[in-house]
Tab-separated table of C-alpha atoms in Angstrom:
chain	number	residue	atom	x	y	z
A	1	MET	CA	-90.265	72.387	21.380
A	2	ASN	CA	-89.735	69.785	18.429
A	3	ARG	CA	-89.927	71.085	15.048
A	4	ARG	CA	-92.647	69.550	13.050
A	5	PRO	CA	-92.192	67.654	9.737
A	6	ALA	CA	-91.895	70.155	6.800
A	7	ILE	CA	-93.950	69.225	3.660
A	8	LEU	CA	-93.828	70.833	0.077
A	9	VAL	CA	-97.083	70.988	-1.963
A	10	VAL	CA	-96.539	71.838	-5.610
A	11	ASP	CA	-99.581	72.233	-7.898
A	12	ASP	CA	-100.258	74.859	-10.516
A	13	GLU	CA	-103.973	75.114	-9.328
A	14	PRO	CA	-103.918	77.489	-6.321
A	15	ARG	CA	-107.379	76.220	-5.161
A	16	SER	CA	-105.945	72.639	-5.017
A	17	VAL	CA	-102.750	73.737	-3.222
A	18	GLU	CA	-104.661	75.619	-0.558
A	19	VAL	CA	-107.031	72.533	0.150
A	20	ILE	CA	-103.925	70.213	0.691
A	21	ALA	CA	-102.299	72.840	2.834
A	22	ARG	CA	-105.249	73.124	4.966
A	23	VAL	CA	-105.544	69.283	5.442
A	24	LEU	CA	-101.978	68.870	6.535
A	25	ASP	CA	-101.518	72.023	8.240
A	26	GLU	CA	-102.431	70.978	11.790
A	27	GLU	CA	-99.495	68.256	11.919
A	28	PHE	CA	-97.085	69.590	9.540
A	29	ASP	CA	-95.147	72.848	8.497
A	30	VAL	CA	-96.802	73.397	4.819
A	31	PHE	CA	-94.868	75.070	2.113
A	32	THR	CA	-96.568	75.591	-1.095
A	33	ALA	CA	-95.302	76.258	-4.837
A	34	LEU	CA	-97.456	77.006	-8.011
A	35	ASN	CA	-94.627	75.975	-10.253
A	36	ALA	CA	-91.239	74.222	-10.348
A	37	ASP	CA	-89.123	77.277	-10.028
A	38	GLU	CA	-90.990	78.105	-6.794
A	39	ALA	CA	-90.476	74.610	-5.709
A	40	ARG	CA	-86.772	74.589	-6.323
A	41	ARG	CA	-86.292	77.784	-4.501
A	42	ILE	CA	-88.144	76.228	-1.398
A	43	LEU	CA	-86.003	73.069	-1.547
A	44	GLU	CA	-82.776	74.977	-1.654
A	45	ASN	CA	-83.751	76.942	1.507
A	46	GLU	CA	-85.753	74.742	3.585
A	47	TRP	CA	-85.486	71.283	5.268
A	48	ILE	CA	-88.161	69.498	3.444
A	49	GLN	CA	-88.920	65.846	4.224
A	50	VAL	CA	-92.023	65.006	1.940
A	51	ILE	CA	-93.100	66.529	-1.368
A	52	PHE	CA	-96.574	66.169	-2.640
A	53	CYS	CA	-96.631	67.168	-6.305
A	54	ASP	CA	-99.295	67.329	-9.137
A	55	GLN	CA	-98.345	65.319	-12.439
A	56	ARG	CA	-99.550	67.456	-14.960
A	57	MET	CA	-98.195	71.236	-14.634
A	58	PRO	CA	-97.098	73.520	-17.452
A	59	HIS	CA	-93.485	73.694	-18.540
A	60	THR	CA	-92.410	70.973	-16.212
A	61	SER	CA	-94.169	67.817	-15.488
A	62	GLY	CA	-94.455	66.370	-11.732
A	63	VAL	CA	-92.333	63.329	-12.790
A	64	ALA	CA	-89.613	65.572	-14.199
A	65	LEU	CA	-89.534	67.743	-11.010
A	66	LEU	CA	-89.505	64.744	-8.704
A	67	THR	CA	-86.619	63.108	-10.801
A	68	GLU	CA	-84.765	66.242	-10.401
A	69	ALA	CA	-85.126	66.221	-6.574
A	70	ARG	CA	-84.227	62.739	-6.429
A	71	GLU	CA	-81.032	63.460	-7.709
A	72	ARG	CA	-80.439	66.668	-5.834
A	73	TRP	CA	-82.217	65.797	-2.373
A	74	PRO	CA	-82.380	61.920	-2.325
A	75	ASP	CA	-83.708	61.905	1.120
A	76	ILE	CA	-86.996	63.333	0.405
A	77	LEU	CA	-90.108	61.279	0.203
A	78	ARG	CA	-91.535	61.755	-3.361
A	79	ILE	CA	-95.548	61.493	-3.763
A	80	ILE	CA	-97.286	62.054	-6.917
A	81	VAL	CA	-101.083	63.631	-6.756
A	82	THR	CA	-102.884	62.964	-10.089
A	83	GLY	CA	-106.278	62.332	-11.500
A	84	TYR	CA	-104.601	60.731	-14.561
A	85	THR	CA	-103.365	57.044	-14.618
A	86	GLU	CA	-101.574	56.502	-17.860
A	87	PRO	CA	-99.347	53.561	-17.573
A	88	GLN	CA	-96.418	55.539	-19.331
A	89	ASP	CA	-96.633	58.223	-16.564
A	90	MET	CA	-96.860	55.624	-13.760
A	91	ILE	CA	-93.810	53.517	-15.140
A	92	GLY	CA	-91.880	56.971	-15.597
A	93	ALA	CA	-92.635	57.952	-11.892
A	94	ILE	CA	-91.449	54.617	-10.592
A	95	ASN	CA	-88.236	54.164	-12.624
A	96	GLU	CA	-87.063	57.818	-12.833
A	97	ALA	CA	-88.523	59.634	-9.999
A	98	GLY	CA	-88.436	56.948	-7.629
A	99	ILE	CA	-91.892	58.046	-6.043
A	100	TYR	CA	-92.790	56.706	-2.656
A	101	GLN	CA	-96.546	56.624	-3.473
A	102	PHE	CA	-99.444	57.607	-5.902
A	103	ILE	CA	-102.678	59.498	-4.579
A	104	PRO	CA	-105.384	59.624	-7.180
A	105	LYS	CA	-107.814	62.533	-7.411
A	106	PRO	CA	-110.250	62.928	-5.961
A	107	TRP	CA	-108.523	62.119	-2.555
A	108	HIS	CA	-109.987	61.869	1.016
A	109	PRO	CA	-108.433	63.897	3.813
A	110	ASP	CA	-107.833	60.979	5.958
A	111	GLN	CA	-106.221	59.130	3.255
A	112	LEU	CA	-103.858	62.272	2.541
A	113	LEU	CA	-102.992	62.380	6.376
A	114	LEU	CA	-102.097	58.835	6.472
A	115	VAL	CA	-99.731	59.068	3.493
A	116	ALA	CA	-98.192	62.108	4.927
A	117	ARG	CA	-97.611	60.551	8.487
A	118	ASN	CA	-96.396	57.405	7.003
A	119	ALA	CA	-93.926	59.287	4.638
A	120	ALA	CA	-92.610	61.598	7.422
A	121	HIS	CA	-92.160	58.510	9.758
A	122	LEU	CA	-90.114	56.787	6.922
A	123	PHE	CA	-87.912	59.795	6.362
A	124	GLN	CA	-87.117	59.777	10.454
A	125	LEU	CA	-86.255	56.310	10.197
A	126	GLN	CA	-84.034	56.738	7.144
A	127	ARG	CA	-82.264	59.493	9.062
A	128	ASP	CA	-81.909	57.323	12.221
A	129	HIS	CA	-80.453	54.376	10.110
A	130	GLU	CA	-77.810	56.820	8.433
A	131	ARG	CA	-76.964	58.202	11.966
A	132	LEU	CA	-76.590	54.670	13.582
A	133	ASN	CA	-74.650	53.599	10.449
A	134	LEU	CA	-72.317	56.473	10.833
A	135	GLU	CA	-71.959	55.862	14.680
A	136	MET	CA	-71.108	52.120	13.941
A	137	LYS	CA	-68.350	53.220	11.738
A	138	LEU	CA	-67.154	55.605	14.417
A	139	THR	CA	-67.565	52.989	16.918
A	140	ALA	CA	-65.727	50.340	14.989
A	141	ALA	CA	-62.930	52.787	14.433
A	142	THR	CA	-62.970	53.797	18.094
A	143	ALA	CA	-62.971	50.318	19.362
A	144	GLU	CA	-60.115	49.395	17.061
A	145	ALA	CA	-58.129	52.319	18.515
A	146	ARG	CA	-58.993	51.180	22.083
A	147	LEU	CA	-57.897	47.694	21.025
A	148	GLY	CA	-54.557	48.790	19.817
A	149	VAL	CA	-54.137	50.846	23.001
A	150	GLN	CA	-54.899	47.916	25.177
A	151	GLN	CA	-52.619	45.428	23.139
A	152	ALA	CA	-49.727	48.027	23.557
A	153	ARG	CA	-50.501	48.148	27.358
A	154	VAL	CA	-50.447	44.474	27.698
A	155	LYS	CA	-47.324	44.044	25.659
A	156	GLN	CA	-45.747	46.789	27.953
A	157	ASN	CA	-46.929	45.025	31.075
A	158	PHE	CA	-45.678	41.628	30.141
A	159	HIS	CA	-42.220	42.864	28.630
A	160	PHE	CA	-39.137	41.357	29.785
A	161	ASP	CA	-38.391	44.546	31.657
A	162	THR	CA	-41.308	43.929	34.077
A	163	LEU	CA	-39.471	40.968	35.436
A	164	VAL	CA	-38.227	42.806	38.608
A	165	ARG	CA	-34.527	42.267	39.265
A	166	ALA	CA	-31.375	44.077	40.365
A	167	PRO	CA	-28.660	45.246	38.302
A	168	GLY	CA	-26.526	42.387	37.581
A	169	SER	CA	-29.107	39.825	38.380
A	170	ALA	CA	-28.839	36.095	37.344
A	171	LEU	CA	-32.292	36.566	36.065
A	172	SER	CA	-31.088	39.061	33.351
A	173	ALA	CA	-29.225	36.370	31.482
A	174	VAL	CA	-32.193	34.259	31.336
A	175	CYS	CA	-34.333	37.356	30.091
A	176	LEU	CA	-31.680	38.050	27.334
A	177	ARG	CA	-31.894	34.428	26.020
A	178	ALA	CA	-35.706	34.408	26.207
A	179	ALA	CA	-35.750	37.663	24.220
A	180	GLN	CA	-33.649	35.974	21.458
A	181	VAL	CA	-35.747	33.069	21.124
A	182	ALA	CA	-39.198	35.000	21.345
A	183	THR	CA	-39.076	35.985	17.803
A	184	PHE	CA	-38.502	32.451	16.462
A	185	ASP	CA	-41.729	30.241	16.158
A	186	VAL	CA	-40.179	27.304	18.111
A	187	PRO	CA	-41.229	25.443	21.342
A	188	VAL	CA	-39.700	26.542	24.550
A	189	LEU	CA	-39.212	24.577	27.972
A	190	VAL	CA	-38.933	26.605	31.031
A	191	HIS	CA	-37.294	24.980	33.954
A	192	GLY	CA	-37.741	26.276	37.544
A	193	GLU	CA	-38.938	25.838	41.095
A	194	THR	CA	-42.535	26.689	42.029
A	195	GLY	CA	-42.804	30.344	42.360
A	196	THR	CA	-40.046	31.426	40.142
A	197	GLY	CA	-42.216	33.091	37.508
A	198	LYS	CA	-42.299	30.554	34.738
A	199	GLU	CA	-45.661	31.849	33.568
A	200	LEU	CA	-44.529	35.476	33.770
A	201	LEU	CA	-41.651	34.386	31.493
A	202	ALA	CA	-43.955	32.532	29.146
A	203	ARG	CA	-46.189	35.577	28.694
A	204	ALA	CA	-43.078	38.019	28.005
A	205	ILE	CA	-41.935	35.419	25.306
A	206	HIS	CA	-45.499	35.460	23.615
A	207	TYR	CA	-45.918	39.288	23.751
A	208	SER	CA	-42.476	39.787	22.257
A	209	SER	CA	-43.223	37.221	19.597
A	210	LEU	CA	-44.902	37.713	16.044
A	211	ARG	CA	-47.980	35.951	17.488
A	212	SER	CA	-48.472	39.010	20.171
A	213	ASP	CA	-51.634	40.172	18.852
A	214	ARG	CA	-53.306	36.584	18.904
A	215	PRO	CA	-54.625	34.740	22.082
A	216	PHE	CA	-52.282	33.485	24.925
A	217	PHE	CA	-53.726	30.652	27.158
A	218	ALA	CA	-52.162	29.072	30.304
A	219	VAL	CA	-53.095	25.467	31.601
A	220	ASN	CA	-51.770	23.872	34.669
A	221	CYS	CA	-51.466	20.214	33.578
A	222	GLY	CA	-50.636	18.948	37.128
A	223	ALA	CA	-53.893	20.418	38.695
A	224	ILE	CA	-56.571	18.518	35.985
A	225	PRO	CA	-56.983	14.887	35.615
A	226	ASP	CA	-56.239	13.488	32.254
A	227	GLU	CA	-59.915	13.118	31.016
A	228	LEU	CA	-60.718	16.732	31.976
A	229	LEU	CA	-57.186	17.850	30.725
A	230	GLU	CA	-58.124	16.233	27.260
A	231	SER	CA	-61.197	18.052	27.112
A	232	GLU	CA	-59.646	21.371	28.010
A	233	LEU	CA	-57.178	21.436	25.485
A	234	PHE	CA	-58.748	19.429	22.550
A	235	GLY	CA	-62.663	20.122	23.282
A	236	HIS	CA	-65.554	17.632	22.981
A	237	LYS	CA	-68.784	16.970	21.190
A	238	LYS	CA	-71.970	17.110	22.935
A	239	GLY	CA	-72.877	13.748	24.290
A	240	SER	CA	-69.442	12.274	23.924
A	241	PHE	CA	-69.430	11.422	27.618
A	242	THR	CA	-71.406	11.658	30.738
A	243	GLY	CA	-71.952	15.208	31.565
A	244	ALA	CA	-71.047	16.588	28.070
A	245	HIS	CA	-74.196	18.465	27.882
A	246	VAL	CA	-72.794	20.931	25.405
A	247	THR	CA	-70.226	21.033	22.834
A	248	ARG	CA	-66.964	22.582	24.117
A	249	ILE	CA	-64.242	24.273	21.898
A	250	GLY	CA	-60.724	23.206	23.365
A	251	LEU	CA	-58.093	25.969	24.305
A	252	LEU	CA	-55.894	24.707	21.404
A	253	ASP	CA	-58.562	25.620	18.977
A	254	GLN	CA	-59.295	29.020	20.513
A	255	ALA	CA	-55.388	29.615	20.566
A	256	ASP	CA	-55.033	29.090	16.700
A	257	GLY	CA	-52.631	31.575	15.756
A	258	GLY	CA	-51.451	32.283	19.085
A	259	THR	CA	-49.611	30.545	21.966
A	260	ILE	CA	-50.641	27.892	24.690
A	261	PHE	CA	-48.507	27.520	28.132
A	262	LEU	CA	-48.564	24.129	29.559
A	263	ASP	CA	-47.514	24.472	32.987
A	264	GLU	CA	-46.206	21.496	35.022
A	265	ILE	CA	-45.918	19.397	31.884
A	266	GLY	CA	-43.922	16.794	33.662
A	267	ASP	CA	-46.875	15.836	35.853
A	268	VAL	CA	-49.011	14.481	32.877
A	269	SER	CA	-49.606	10.697	32.615
A	270	PRO	CA	-47.866	8.608	29.908
A	271	ALA	CA	-51.397	8.286	28.291
A	272	PHE	CA	-51.836	11.915	27.820
A	273	GLN	CA	-48.279	12.239	26.501
A	274	VAL	CA	-49.031	10.303	23.538
A	275	LYS	CA	-51.966	12.465	22.736
A	276	LEU	CA	-49.998	15.725	23.084
A	277	LEU	CA	-47.156	14.170	20.929
A	278	ARG	CA	-49.730	13.475	18.061
A	279	PHE	CA	-50.636	16.878	18.129
A	280	LEU	CA	-47.152	18.490	18.189
A	281	GLN	CA	-46.035	16.128	15.202
A	282	GLU	CA	-49.211	16.626	13.195
A	283	GLY	CA	-50.348	19.933	13.996
A	284	GLU	CA	-54.010	18.517	14.368
A	285	ILE	CA	-56.523	18.222	16.992
A	286	ARG	CA	-59.642	15.938	17.356
A	287	PRO	CA	-62.071	16.923	20.137
A	288	VAL	CA	-63.476	13.940	22.271
A	289	GLY	CA	-66.186	12.287	20.382
A	290	ALA	CA	-65.402	14.038	17.029
A	291	ASN	CA	-64.742	12.000	13.731
A	292	GLU	CA	-62.539	14.315	11.927
A	293	SER	CA	-59.617	16.348	12.806
A	294	LYS	CA	-58.728	20.000	12.563
A	295	ARG	CA	-55.816	21.726	11.824
A	296	VAL	CA	-54.512	24.427	14.085
A	297	ASN	CA	-51.276	26.761	14.360
A	298	VAL	CA	-50.511	27.120	17.772
A	299	ARG	CA	-46.894	27.910	19.566
A	300	VAL	CA	-46.426	25.601	22.610
A	301	LEU	CA	-44.482	26.912	25.589
A	302	ALA	CA	-44.145	24.374	28.587
A	303	ALA	CA	-42.902	24.473	32.134
A	304	THR	CA	-41.913	22.099	34.761
A	305	HIS	CA	-40.223	22.085	38.108
A	306	ARG	CA	-38.930	18.442	37.632
A	307	ASP	CA	-35.774	17.511	36.100
A	308	LEU	CA	-37.455	16.375	32.718
A	309	TYR	CA	-34.318	15.169	31.100
A	310	GLY	CA	-33.722	12.944	34.245
A	311	GLU	CA	-37.410	11.907	34.011
A	312	VAL	CA	-36.847	10.759	30.315
A	313	GLY	CA	-33.744	8.574	31.752
A	314	ARG	CA	-36.058	7.175	34.342
A	315	GLY	CA	-38.740	6.168	31.766
A	316	ARG	CA	-41.094	8.357	33.205
A	317	PHE	CA	-41.413	10.898	30.391
A	318	ARG	CA	-41.286	10.193	26.652
A	319	GLU	CA	-38.031	11.004	25.022
A	320	ASP	CA	-39.647	12.099	21.688
A	321	LEU	CA	-41.953	14.179	23.427
A	322	TYR	CA	-39.259	15.892	25.438
A	323	TYR	CA	-37.532	16.882	22.244
A	324	ARG	CA	-40.615	18.109	20.592
A	325	LEU	CA	-41.037	20.677	23.382
A	326	SER	CA	-37.446	21.531	24.207
A	327	ALA	CA	-36.189	23.248	21.159
A	328	MET	CA	-34.992	25.737	23.635
A	329	VAL	CA	-34.537	25.292	27.314
A	330	LEU	CA	-34.469	28.138	29.718
A	331	THR	CA	-33.878	27.750	33.461
A	332	LEU	CA	-35.121	30.524	35.994
A	333	PRO	CA	-32.911	30.828	39.049
A	334	ALA	CA	-34.427	30.300	42.532
A	335	LEU	CA	-34.920	33.383	44.631
A	336	ARG	CA	-32.056	32.026	46.862
A	337	GLU	CA	-29.643	32.148	43.966
A	338	ARG	CA	-30.386	35.838	43.286
A	339	ARG	CA	-30.480	37.335	47.002
A	340	ALA	CA	-29.569	40.643	45.477
A	341	ASP	CA	-32.888	40.884	43.863
A	342	ILE	CA	-35.011	40.436	47.187
A	343	PRO	CA	-34.860	44.159	48.274
A	344	VAL	CA	-36.024	45.383	44.886
A	345	LEU	CA	-38.475	42.691	44.525
A	346	ALA	CA	-40.041	42.830	47.947
A	347	GLN	CA	-40.358	46.797	47.434
A	348	SER	CA	-42.018	46.195	44.032
A	349	ILE	CA	-44.619	44.005	45.808
A	350	LEU	CA	-44.893	46.312	48.670
A	351	ASP	CA	-45.828	48.965	46.366
A	352	ALA	CA	-48.360	46.871	44.549
A	353	LEU	CA	-50.114	45.731	47.626
A	354	SER	CA	-50.096	49.310	49.193
A	355	ALA	CA	-51.992	50.615	46.204
A	356	GLN	CA	-54.447	47.497	46.233
A	357	HIS	CA	-55.236	47.863	49.948
A	358	GLY	CA	-54.976	51.633	50.425
A	359	LYS	CA	-52.277	51.224	53.054
A	360	ARG	CA	-49.276	53.309	52.260
A	361	VAL	CA	-45.980	52.509	53.997
A	362	LYS	CA	-42.540	53.708	52.617
A	363	GLY	CA	-40.437	50.439	52.765
A	364	PHE	CA	-38.477	48.176	54.919
A	365	THR	CA	-35.960	48.712	57.607
A	366	GLU	CA	-32.414	47.528	57.113
A	367	GLU	CA	-32.805	44.860	59.476
A	368	ALA	CA	-35.908	43.500	57.849
A	369	LEU	CA	-34.066	43.388	54.450
A	370	SER	CA	-31.219	41.697	55.997
A	371	CYS	CA	-33.429	39.056	57.500
A	372	MET	CA	-35.477	38.483	54.250
A	373	GLN	CA	-32.026	38.236	52.181
A	374	ALA	CA	-30.766	35.602	54.835
A	375	TYR	CA	-33.801	33.342	54.388
A	376	ASP	CA	-33.869	30.751	51.635
A	377	TRP	CA	-37.251	31.235	50.352
A	378	PRO	CA	-38.338	27.655	49.213
A	379	GLY	CA	-41.757	28.998	47.847
A	380	ASN	CA	-39.727	31.541	46.095
A	381	VAL	CA	-41.512	34.789	44.913
A	382	ARG	CA	-44.795	33.511	45.938
A	383	GLU	CA	-43.729	33.053	49.416
A	384	LEU	CA	-41.942	36.549	49.338
A	385	GLN	CA	-45.448	37.978	48.489
A	386	ASN	CA	-47.232	36.195	51.123
A	387	GLU	CA	-44.710	37.544	53.598
A	388	VAL	CA	-44.761	41.069	52.366
A	389	THR	CA	-48.662	41.100	52.711
A	390	ARG	CA	-48.514	39.625	56.140
A	391	MET	CA	-46.041	42.425	57.141
A	392	LEU	CA	-48.262	45.105	55.601
A	393	VAL	CA	-51.257	43.944	57.282
A	394	LEU	CA	-49.569	44.042	60.736
A	395	ALA	CA	-47.553	47.245	60.094
A	396	GLU	CA	-48.404	50.309	62.383
A	397	ARG	CA	-45.375	52.356	61.051
A	398	ASP	CA	-44.057	53.756	57.904
A	399	LEU	CA	-41.420	51.312	57.668
A	400	LEU	CA	-42.003	47.489	57.854
A	401	SER	CA	-39.489	46.289	60.520
A	402	ALA	CA	-37.954	42.560	61.155
A	403	ASP	CA	-40.603	41.960	64.164
A	404	LEU	CA	-43.297	41.696	61.567
A	405	LEU	CA	-41.764	38.822	59.818
A	406	SER	CA	-42.695	35.379	60.496
A	407	PRO	CA	-40.739	33.518	63.263
A	408	HIS	CA	-39.153	30.863	60.990
A	409	VAL	CA	-37.817	33.700	58.740
A	410	VAL	CA	-36.119	35.529	61.716
A	411	ARG	CA	-34.729	32.295	62.908
A	412	THR	CA	-33.048	31.572	59.813
A	413	ALA	CA	-31.675	35.104	59.551
A	414	ALA	CA	-30.301	34.650	63.146
A	415	ALA	CA	-28.717	31.229	62.444
A	416	GLU	CA	-27.214	32.733	59.114
A	417	THR	CA	-25.489	35.421	61.112
A	418	ARG	CA	-24.129	33.210	63.518
A	419	ALA	CA	-22.778	31.170	60.712
A	420	VAL	CA	-21.131	34.207	59.205
A	421	GLU	CA	-19.745	35.144	62.552
A	422	ALA	CA	-18.390	31.742	63.045
A	423	ARG	CA	-16.711	31.683	59.778
A	424	ALA	CA	-15.252	35.298	60.577
A	425	SER	CA	-13.738	34.021	63.869
A	426	GLU	CA	-11.579	31.520	61.908
A	427	VAL	CA	-9.534	34.488	60.851
A	428	GLY	CA	-9.661	36.373	64.190
A	429	VAL	CA	-12.561	38.788	63.136
A	430	SER	CA	-14.503	37.572	66.183
A	431	GLN	CA	-14.931	34.524	68.228
A	432	ALA	CA	-18.518	32.803	67.702
A	433	ILE	CA	-19.969	29.984	69.545
A	434	ALA	CA	-19.346	26.968	67.290
A	435	LEU	CA	-20.054	23.890	69.589
A	436	PRO	CA	-20.241	20.528	67.827
A	437	ASP	CA	-23.772	19.007	67.709
A	438	GLY	CA	-22.499	16.138	70.280
A	439	GLY	CA	-21.110	18.549	72.571
A	440	PRO	CA	-21.697	18.668	76.382
A	441	LEU	CA	-25.430	19.317	77.452
A	442	LYS	CA	-24.336	22.270	79.268
A	443	ASP	CA	-22.780	23.958	76.294
A	444	ARG	CA	-25.622	22.956	73.959
A	445	ILE	CA	-28.058	24.481	76.340
A	446	GLU	CA	-26.108	27.762	76.434
A	447	ARG	CA	-25.933	27.680	72.530
A	448	MET	CA	-29.744	27.373	72.532
A	449	GLU	CA	-30.332	30.116	75.150
A	450	ALA	CA	-28.089	32.341	73.085
A	451	THR	CA	-30.250	31.601	69.902
A	452	ILE	CA	-33.593	32.446	71.895
A	453	LEU	CA	-32.106	35.773	72.932
A	454	THR	CA	-30.986	36.888	69.510
A	455	GLU	CA	-34.211	35.946	67.859
A	456	THR	CA	-36.165	37.672	70.540
A	457	LEU	CA	-34.024	40.925	70.258
A	458	VAL	CA	-34.414	40.811	66.415
A	459	ARG	CA	-38.292	40.425	66.814
A	460	CYS	CA	-38.533	43.298	69.196
A	461	ARG	CA	-36.318	45.365	67.096
A	462	TRP	CA	-33.568	45.375	69.807
A	463	ASN	CA	-35.814	47.089	72.359
A	464	LYS	CA	-34.214	45.510	75.548
A	465	SER	CA	-37.310	46.284	77.643
A	466	ARG	CA	-39.853	44.531	75.406
A	467	ALA	CA	-37.208	41.495	74.986
A	468	ALA	CA	-36.772	41.289	78.788
A	469	GLU	CA	-40.671	41.322	79.461
A	470	GLU	CA	-41.212	38.508	76.829
A	471	LEU	CA	-38.555	36.477	77.991
A	472	GLY	CA	-39.549	36.930	81.832
A	473	LEU	CA	-36.184	38.669	82.864
A	474	SER	CA	-35.462	41.773	84.365
A	475	ARG	CA	-33.536	44.479	82.260
A	476	VAL	CA	-30.500	43.674	84.245
A	477	GLY	CA	-30.790	40.081	84.041
A	478	LEU	CA	-31.077	40.397	80.076
A	479	ARG	CA	-27.842	42.651	80.017
A	480	ALA	CA	-26.085	40.241	81.998
A	481	LYS	CA	-26.894	37.403	79.499
A	482	LEU	CA	-26.085	39.736	76.546
A	483	ASP	CA	-22.586	40.327	77.938
A	484	ARG	CA	-22.096	36.653	78.772
A	485	TYR	CA	-22.903	35.555	75.220
A	486	GLY	CA	-21.300	38.497	73.303
A	487	ILE	CA	-24.682	39.217	71.719
A	488	SER	CA	-24.554	42.748	69.845
A	489	ARG	CA	-26.812	44.636	67.661
A	490	GLY	CA	-25.382	42.932	64.628
A	491	GLY	CA	-27.022	39.633	65.993
A	492	ALA	CA	-23.661	37.901	66.661
A	493	PHE	CA	-22.710	36.357	69.915
A	494	SER	CA	-19.588	34.959	71.068
A	495	LYS	CA	-18.572	32.990	74.486
A	496	SER	CA	-14.993	32.771	75.966
A	497	HIS	CA	-14.192	29.356	77.492
């Protein structure tokens, strides 16, 4: 049961106190006092919300008592009940006691109840306001603390150490150089093939810089037409062109104080190169349709898969813009140039995908890893991620085996194995088939047959019964062909002439 609001009635006339208490008693907990001393004791021991006090009392006036109450219990609503309306008393009550309302004598019970209800409601509103203010302060502090935790987590997630690589990787030298340039507020141009992680490196640079607590935006310049790219970066005013129904704030304005990453910068047109150069030279942007420019402070990181310096020589990219963007040039190695990273990278991708899809596997077989390391990965990490996804979807065992790989990956692995064996035969390690492309038809057919046998065995994880069934051979027939071409578990084959 909720406690009723408490009201204190102070009057030196017992009859007056009794009548007021009787009127208020139905809705309120009423405390009564015949003098100031009794009133102080009640105020010190009870949670009073409203005081009804007579003005003229012996020893202490109502204004004096309410003035003291205002200093000691400022939240209490103070009401004067009086039959006298001298201006001086009213001014003192307002200025010194801060009274909520005057009630003249004689008063009507309905009037008394209405004033009491309003005063009690106002007291509750004041308490709620104070509580909400306190909660807002605590919420602000909590939100600030949470923001700090999130910023620290983001910095940790995009640190250079999160770029997965094996010890001694060619990527480590690039990360070291990027970490050195991160704290210097200069433009950086990142060069690398598609899928090598240019945006991840750009984010690591940003979150290791002095701008790490400010915004980071990434824009793929090659995927957006010039008109839309200008609006995306610089913004536009409402009505500046067909379809501009609202004013748009550009990303360069939103990134003020932070970093913007311009991916595939080598694909922008010569006309847009001029607009971008103006921003880099002057540090100002002018939204489409605007008459005034605005100064912004943004660090620019750019990336391309093209030979941008060569594009300058061929007249396809502005030389002055190139030097504005390339205070520091970082080149990310392709995945085929860091094959030792493939097992570590594949396992990292597999762990993330397993958690995402709720399908737990332990890892890869040695044969699968060998095939992946032999493949060149023209799509780099993005292609590797797709291949691992495919293997996880098709997997029925704890380890992902080579038969789950795409056929072109397996074919490349088999061809690489044969090439290694052919090179080994030159020093007497083994004798591999090394027929010239223009050799006799019979030899070329035999070489093709050996390739098909090797690929099928790898795909079937060297299960000869499955391979024979797939090839339409008996197990004895398959064994004869393996012996003929010298195909072994290692994937190599040889032929005696």
